[in-house]
XYZ file of N, CA, C and O in Angstrom:
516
model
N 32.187 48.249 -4.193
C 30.903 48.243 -3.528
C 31.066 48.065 -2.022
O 30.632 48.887 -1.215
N 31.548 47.234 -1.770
C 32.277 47.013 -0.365
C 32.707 47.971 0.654
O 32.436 47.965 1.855
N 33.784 49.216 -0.355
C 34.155 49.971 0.117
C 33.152 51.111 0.744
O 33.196 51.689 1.831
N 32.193 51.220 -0.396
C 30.958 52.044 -0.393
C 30.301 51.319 1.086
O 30.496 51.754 2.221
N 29.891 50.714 0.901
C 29.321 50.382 2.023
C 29.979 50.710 3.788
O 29.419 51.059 4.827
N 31.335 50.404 3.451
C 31.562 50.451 4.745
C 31.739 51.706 5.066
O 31.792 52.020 6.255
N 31.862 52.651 4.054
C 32.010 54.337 4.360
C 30.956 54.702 4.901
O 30.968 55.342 5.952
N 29.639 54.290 4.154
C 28.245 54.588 4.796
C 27.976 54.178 5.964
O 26.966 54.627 6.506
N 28.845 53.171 6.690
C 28.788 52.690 7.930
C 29.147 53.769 9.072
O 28.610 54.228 10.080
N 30.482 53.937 8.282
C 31.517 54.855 9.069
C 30.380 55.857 9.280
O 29.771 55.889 10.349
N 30.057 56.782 8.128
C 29.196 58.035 8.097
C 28.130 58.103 8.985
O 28.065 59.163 9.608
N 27.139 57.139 9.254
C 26.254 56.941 9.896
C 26.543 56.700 11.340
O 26.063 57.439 12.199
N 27.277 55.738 11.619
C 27.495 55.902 13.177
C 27.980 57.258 13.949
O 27.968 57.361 15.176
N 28.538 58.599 12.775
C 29.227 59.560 12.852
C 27.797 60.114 13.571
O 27.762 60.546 14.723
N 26.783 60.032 12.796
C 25.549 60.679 13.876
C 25.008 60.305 14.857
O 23.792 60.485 14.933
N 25.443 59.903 15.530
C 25.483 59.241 16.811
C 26.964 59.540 17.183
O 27.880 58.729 17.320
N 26.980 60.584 17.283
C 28.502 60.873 18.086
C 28.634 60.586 19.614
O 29.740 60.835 20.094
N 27.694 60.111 20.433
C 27.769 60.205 21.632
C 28.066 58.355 22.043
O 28.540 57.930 23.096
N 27.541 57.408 20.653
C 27.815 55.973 20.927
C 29.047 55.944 21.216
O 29.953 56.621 20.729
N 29.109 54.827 22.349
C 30.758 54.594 22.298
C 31.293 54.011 21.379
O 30.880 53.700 20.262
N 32.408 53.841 21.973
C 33.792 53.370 20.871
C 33.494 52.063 20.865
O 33.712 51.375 19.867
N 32.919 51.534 22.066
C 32.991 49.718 22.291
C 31.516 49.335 21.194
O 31.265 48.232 20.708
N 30.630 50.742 21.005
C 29.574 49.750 20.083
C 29.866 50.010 18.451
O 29.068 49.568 17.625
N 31.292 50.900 17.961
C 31.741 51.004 17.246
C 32.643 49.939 16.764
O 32.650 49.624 15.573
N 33.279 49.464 17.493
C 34.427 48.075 17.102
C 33.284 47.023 17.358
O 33.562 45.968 16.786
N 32.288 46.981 17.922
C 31.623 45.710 17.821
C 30.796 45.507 16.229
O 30.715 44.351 15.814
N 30.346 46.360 15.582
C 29.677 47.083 14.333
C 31.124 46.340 13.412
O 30.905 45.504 12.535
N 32.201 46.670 13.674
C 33.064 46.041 13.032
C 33.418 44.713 12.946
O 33.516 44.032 11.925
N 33.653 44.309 14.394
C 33.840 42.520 14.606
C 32.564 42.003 13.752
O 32.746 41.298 12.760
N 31.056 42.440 14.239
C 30.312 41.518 13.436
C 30.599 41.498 11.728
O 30.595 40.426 11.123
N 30.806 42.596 11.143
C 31.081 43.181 9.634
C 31.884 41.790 9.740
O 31.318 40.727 9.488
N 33.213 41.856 10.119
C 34.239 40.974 9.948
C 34.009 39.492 9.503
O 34.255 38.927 8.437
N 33.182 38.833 11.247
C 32.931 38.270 11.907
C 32.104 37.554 10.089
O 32.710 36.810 9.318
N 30.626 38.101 9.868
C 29.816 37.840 9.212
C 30.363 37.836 7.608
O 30.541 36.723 7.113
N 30.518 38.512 7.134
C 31.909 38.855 5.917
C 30.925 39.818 4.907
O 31.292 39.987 3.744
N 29.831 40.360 5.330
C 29.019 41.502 4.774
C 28.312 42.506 5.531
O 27.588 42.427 6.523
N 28.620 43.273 4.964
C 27.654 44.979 5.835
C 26.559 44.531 5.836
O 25.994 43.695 5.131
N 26.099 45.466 7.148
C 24.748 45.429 7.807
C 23.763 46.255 6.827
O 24.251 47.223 6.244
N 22.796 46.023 6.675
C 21.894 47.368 6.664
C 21.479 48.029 7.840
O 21.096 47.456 8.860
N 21.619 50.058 7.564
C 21.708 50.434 8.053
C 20.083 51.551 8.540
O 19.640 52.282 7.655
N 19.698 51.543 9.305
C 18.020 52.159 9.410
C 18.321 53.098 10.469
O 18.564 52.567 11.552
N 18.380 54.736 10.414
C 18.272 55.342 11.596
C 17.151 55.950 12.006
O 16.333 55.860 11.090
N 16.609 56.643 13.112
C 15.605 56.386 13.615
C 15.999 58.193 14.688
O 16.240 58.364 15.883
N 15.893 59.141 13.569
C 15.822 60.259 14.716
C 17.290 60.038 14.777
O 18.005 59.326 14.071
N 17.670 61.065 16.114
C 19.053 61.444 16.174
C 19.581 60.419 17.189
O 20.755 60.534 17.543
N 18.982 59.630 17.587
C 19.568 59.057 19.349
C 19.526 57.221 18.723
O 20.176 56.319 19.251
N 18.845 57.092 17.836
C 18.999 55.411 17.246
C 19.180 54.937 16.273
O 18.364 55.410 15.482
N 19.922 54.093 15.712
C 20.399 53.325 14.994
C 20.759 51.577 14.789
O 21.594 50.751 15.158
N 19.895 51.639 14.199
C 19.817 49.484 13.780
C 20.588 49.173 12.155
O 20.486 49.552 10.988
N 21.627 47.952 13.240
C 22.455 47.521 11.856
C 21.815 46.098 11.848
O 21.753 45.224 12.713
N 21.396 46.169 10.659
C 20.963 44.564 10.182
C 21.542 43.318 9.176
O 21.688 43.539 7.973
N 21.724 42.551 9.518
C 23.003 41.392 9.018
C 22.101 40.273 8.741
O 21.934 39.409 9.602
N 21.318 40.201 7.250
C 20.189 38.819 7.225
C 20.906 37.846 6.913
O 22.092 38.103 6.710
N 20.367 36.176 6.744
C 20.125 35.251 6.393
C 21.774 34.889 6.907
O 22.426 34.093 6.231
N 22.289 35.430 7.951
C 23.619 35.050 8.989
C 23.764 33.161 9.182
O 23.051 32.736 10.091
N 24.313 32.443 8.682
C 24.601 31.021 9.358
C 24.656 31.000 10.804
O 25.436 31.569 11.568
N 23.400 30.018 11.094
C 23.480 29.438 12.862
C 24.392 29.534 13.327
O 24.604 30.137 14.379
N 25.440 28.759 12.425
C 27.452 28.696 12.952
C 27.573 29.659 14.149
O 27.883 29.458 15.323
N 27.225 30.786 13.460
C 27.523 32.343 14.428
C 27.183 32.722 15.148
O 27.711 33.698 15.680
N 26.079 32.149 15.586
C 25.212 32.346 16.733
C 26.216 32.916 18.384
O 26.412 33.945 19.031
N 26.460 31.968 18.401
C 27.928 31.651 19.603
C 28.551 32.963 19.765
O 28.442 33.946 20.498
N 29.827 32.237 17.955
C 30.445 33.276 18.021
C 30.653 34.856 18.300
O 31.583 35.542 18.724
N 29.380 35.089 17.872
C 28.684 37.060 17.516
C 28.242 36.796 19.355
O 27.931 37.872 19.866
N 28.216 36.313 19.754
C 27.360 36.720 21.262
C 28.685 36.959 21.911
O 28.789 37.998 22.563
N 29.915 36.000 21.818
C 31.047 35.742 22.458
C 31.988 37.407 21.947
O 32.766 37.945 22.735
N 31.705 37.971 20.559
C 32.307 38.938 20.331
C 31.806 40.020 21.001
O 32.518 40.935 21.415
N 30.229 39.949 21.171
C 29.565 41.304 21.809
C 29.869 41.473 23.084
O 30.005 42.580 23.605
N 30.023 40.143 23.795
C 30.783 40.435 25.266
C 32.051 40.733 25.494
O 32.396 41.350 26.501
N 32.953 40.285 24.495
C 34.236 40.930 24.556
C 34.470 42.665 24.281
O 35.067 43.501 24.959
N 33.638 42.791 22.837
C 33.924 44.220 22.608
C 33.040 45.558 23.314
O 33.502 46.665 23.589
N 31.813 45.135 23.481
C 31.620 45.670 24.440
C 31.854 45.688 26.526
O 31.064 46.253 27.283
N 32.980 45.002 26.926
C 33.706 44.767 27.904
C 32.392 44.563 29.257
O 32.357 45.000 30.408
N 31.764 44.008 28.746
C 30.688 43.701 29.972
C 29.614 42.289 29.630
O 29.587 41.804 28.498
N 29.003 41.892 30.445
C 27.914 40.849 30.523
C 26.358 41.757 29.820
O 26.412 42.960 29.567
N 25.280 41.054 29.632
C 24.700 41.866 29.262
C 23.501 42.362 30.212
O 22.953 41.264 30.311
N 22.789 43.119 30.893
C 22.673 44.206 31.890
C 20.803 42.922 31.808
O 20.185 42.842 32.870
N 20.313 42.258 30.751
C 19.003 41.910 30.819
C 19.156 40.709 29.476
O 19.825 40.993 28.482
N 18.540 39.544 29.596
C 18.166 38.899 28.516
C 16.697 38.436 28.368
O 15.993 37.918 29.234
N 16.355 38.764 26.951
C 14.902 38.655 26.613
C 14.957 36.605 26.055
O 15.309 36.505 24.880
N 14.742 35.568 26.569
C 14.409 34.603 26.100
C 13.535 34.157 25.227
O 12.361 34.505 25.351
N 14.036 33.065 23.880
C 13.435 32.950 22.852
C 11.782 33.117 23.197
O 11.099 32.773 24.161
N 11.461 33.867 21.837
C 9.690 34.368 22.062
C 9.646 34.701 20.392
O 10.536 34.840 19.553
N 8.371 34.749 20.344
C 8.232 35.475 18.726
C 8.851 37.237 18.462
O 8.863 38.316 19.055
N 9.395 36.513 16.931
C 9.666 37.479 16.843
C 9.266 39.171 16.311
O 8.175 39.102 15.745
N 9.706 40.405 16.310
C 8.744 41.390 16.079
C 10.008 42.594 15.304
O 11.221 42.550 15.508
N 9.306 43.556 14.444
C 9.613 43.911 13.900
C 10.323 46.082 14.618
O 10.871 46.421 15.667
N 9.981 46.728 13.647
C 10.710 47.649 14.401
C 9.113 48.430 14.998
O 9.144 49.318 15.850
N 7.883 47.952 14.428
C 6.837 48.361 14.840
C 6.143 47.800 15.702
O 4.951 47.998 15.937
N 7.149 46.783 16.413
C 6.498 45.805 17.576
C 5.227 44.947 16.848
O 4.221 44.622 17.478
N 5.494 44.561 15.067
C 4.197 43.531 14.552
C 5.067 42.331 14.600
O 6.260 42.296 14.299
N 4.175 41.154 15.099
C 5.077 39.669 14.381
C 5.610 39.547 13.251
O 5.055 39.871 12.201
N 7.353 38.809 13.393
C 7.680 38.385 12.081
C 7.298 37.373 12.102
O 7.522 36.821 13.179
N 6.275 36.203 10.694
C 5.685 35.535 10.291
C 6.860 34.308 10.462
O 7.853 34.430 9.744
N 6.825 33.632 10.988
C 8.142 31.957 10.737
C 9.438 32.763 11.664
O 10.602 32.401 11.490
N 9.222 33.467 12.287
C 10.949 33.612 13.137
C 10.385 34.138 14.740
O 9.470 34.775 15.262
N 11.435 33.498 15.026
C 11.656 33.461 16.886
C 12.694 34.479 17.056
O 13.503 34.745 16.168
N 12.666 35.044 18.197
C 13.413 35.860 18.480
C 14.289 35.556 19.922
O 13.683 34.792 20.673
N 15.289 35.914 20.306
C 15.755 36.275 21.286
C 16.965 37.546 21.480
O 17.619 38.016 20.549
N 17.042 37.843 22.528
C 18.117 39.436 22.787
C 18.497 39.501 23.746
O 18.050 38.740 24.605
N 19.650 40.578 24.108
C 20.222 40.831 25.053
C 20.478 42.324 24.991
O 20.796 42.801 23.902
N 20.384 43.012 25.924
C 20.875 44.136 26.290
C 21.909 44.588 26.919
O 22.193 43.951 27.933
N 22.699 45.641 26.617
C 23.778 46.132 26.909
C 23.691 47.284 28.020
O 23.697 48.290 27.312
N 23.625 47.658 29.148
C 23.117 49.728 29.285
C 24.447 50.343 29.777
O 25.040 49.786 30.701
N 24.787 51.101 29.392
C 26.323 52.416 30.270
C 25.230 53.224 30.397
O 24.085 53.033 29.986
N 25.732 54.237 31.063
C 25.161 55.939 31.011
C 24.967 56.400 30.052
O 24.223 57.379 30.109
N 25.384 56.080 28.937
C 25.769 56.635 27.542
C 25.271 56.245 26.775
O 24.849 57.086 25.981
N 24.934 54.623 26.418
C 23.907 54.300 25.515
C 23.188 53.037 25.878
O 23.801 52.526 26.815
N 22.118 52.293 25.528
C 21.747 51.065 24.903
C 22.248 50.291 23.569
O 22.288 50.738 22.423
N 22.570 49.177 23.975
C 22.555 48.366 22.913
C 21.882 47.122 22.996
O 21.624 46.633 24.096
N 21.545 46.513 21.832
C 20.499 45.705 21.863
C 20.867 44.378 20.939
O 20.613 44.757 19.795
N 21.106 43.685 20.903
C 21.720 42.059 20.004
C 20.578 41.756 20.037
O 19.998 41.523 21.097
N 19.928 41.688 18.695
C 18.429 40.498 19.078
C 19.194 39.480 17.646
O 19.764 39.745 16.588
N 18.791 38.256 18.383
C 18.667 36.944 16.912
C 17.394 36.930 16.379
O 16.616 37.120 17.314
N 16.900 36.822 15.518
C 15.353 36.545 15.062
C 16.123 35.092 14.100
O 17.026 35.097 13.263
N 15.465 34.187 14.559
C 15.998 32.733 14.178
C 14.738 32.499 13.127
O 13.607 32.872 13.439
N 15.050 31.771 11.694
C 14.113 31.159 10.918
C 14.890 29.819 10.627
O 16.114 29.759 10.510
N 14.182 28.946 10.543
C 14.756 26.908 10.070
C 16.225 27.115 9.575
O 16.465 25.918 9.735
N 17.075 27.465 9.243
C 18.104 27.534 9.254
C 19.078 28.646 8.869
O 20.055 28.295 8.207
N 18.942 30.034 9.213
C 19.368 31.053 9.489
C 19.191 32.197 10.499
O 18.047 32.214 10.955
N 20.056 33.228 11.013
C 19.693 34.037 11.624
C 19.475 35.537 11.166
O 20.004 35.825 10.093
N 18.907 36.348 11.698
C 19.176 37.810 10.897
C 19.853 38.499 12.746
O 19.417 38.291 13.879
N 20.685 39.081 12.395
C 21.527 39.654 13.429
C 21.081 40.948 13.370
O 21.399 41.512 12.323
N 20.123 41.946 14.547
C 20.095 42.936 14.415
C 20.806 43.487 15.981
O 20.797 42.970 17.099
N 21.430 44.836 15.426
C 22.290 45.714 16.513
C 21.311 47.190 16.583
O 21.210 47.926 15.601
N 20.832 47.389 17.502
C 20.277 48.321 17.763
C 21.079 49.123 19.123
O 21.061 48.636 20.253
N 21.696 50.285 18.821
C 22.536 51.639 19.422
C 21.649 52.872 19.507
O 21.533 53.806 18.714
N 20.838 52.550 21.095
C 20.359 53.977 21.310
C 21.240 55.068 22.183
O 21.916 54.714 23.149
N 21.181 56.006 21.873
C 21.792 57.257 22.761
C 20.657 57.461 24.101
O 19.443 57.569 23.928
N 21.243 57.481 25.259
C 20.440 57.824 26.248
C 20.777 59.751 26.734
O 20.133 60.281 27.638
């Protein structure tokens, strides 16, 4: 099952051929990092959100400390904790949010935490510009 999954990973970021390589190994560190695949939601040809629920606080740190390493930069804007919202911009009911943004020429990326009483859901959002 595992395996399955991570092929569908592979496959999917394949449409988005223009993401870089750095938001490709980061897709991996978190996999690693977290010790289960994301779910995967694409959105048209230019976006793609990997989602990692009910993540331990623990990681919080860690996953921010990996996104700055693998993607080799600081992050370009940070959105400070606020409520959180969904992919239709509605409130999620009991979770806070916060994010950071990534920008190259080449794409967006997006780290948001949506925090609930003692877990996180880790979403990675990779737009093509």
């Amino acid at each position: 099952m595992r395996q399955i999954s991570f092929l569908l990973i592979l496959s999917l970021t394949t449409i988005l051929n223009s993401c870089s390589s750095n938001s490709d190994r980061l897709i991996a560190a978190f996999t690693s990092e977290i010790g289960n695949s994301p779910t995967i939601k694409a959105y048209g040809n230019s976006k793609i959100s990997y989602t990692w629920s009910a993540v331990s606080m623990v990681k919080r740190d860690i996953l921010k400390d990996i996104a700055n390493k693998e993607l080799k930069m600081s992050p370009s804007s940070i959105q400070d904790l606020g409520p959180a919202l969904d992919e239709n911009q509605n409130p999620v009911i009991g979770k806070i949010q916060q994010s950071w943004i990534y920008e190259t020429p080449q794409n967006k990326t997006e780290l948001i935490y949506q925090s609930s009483t003692s877990t996180i859901d880790v979403i990675l959002i990779v737009t093509q510009k």
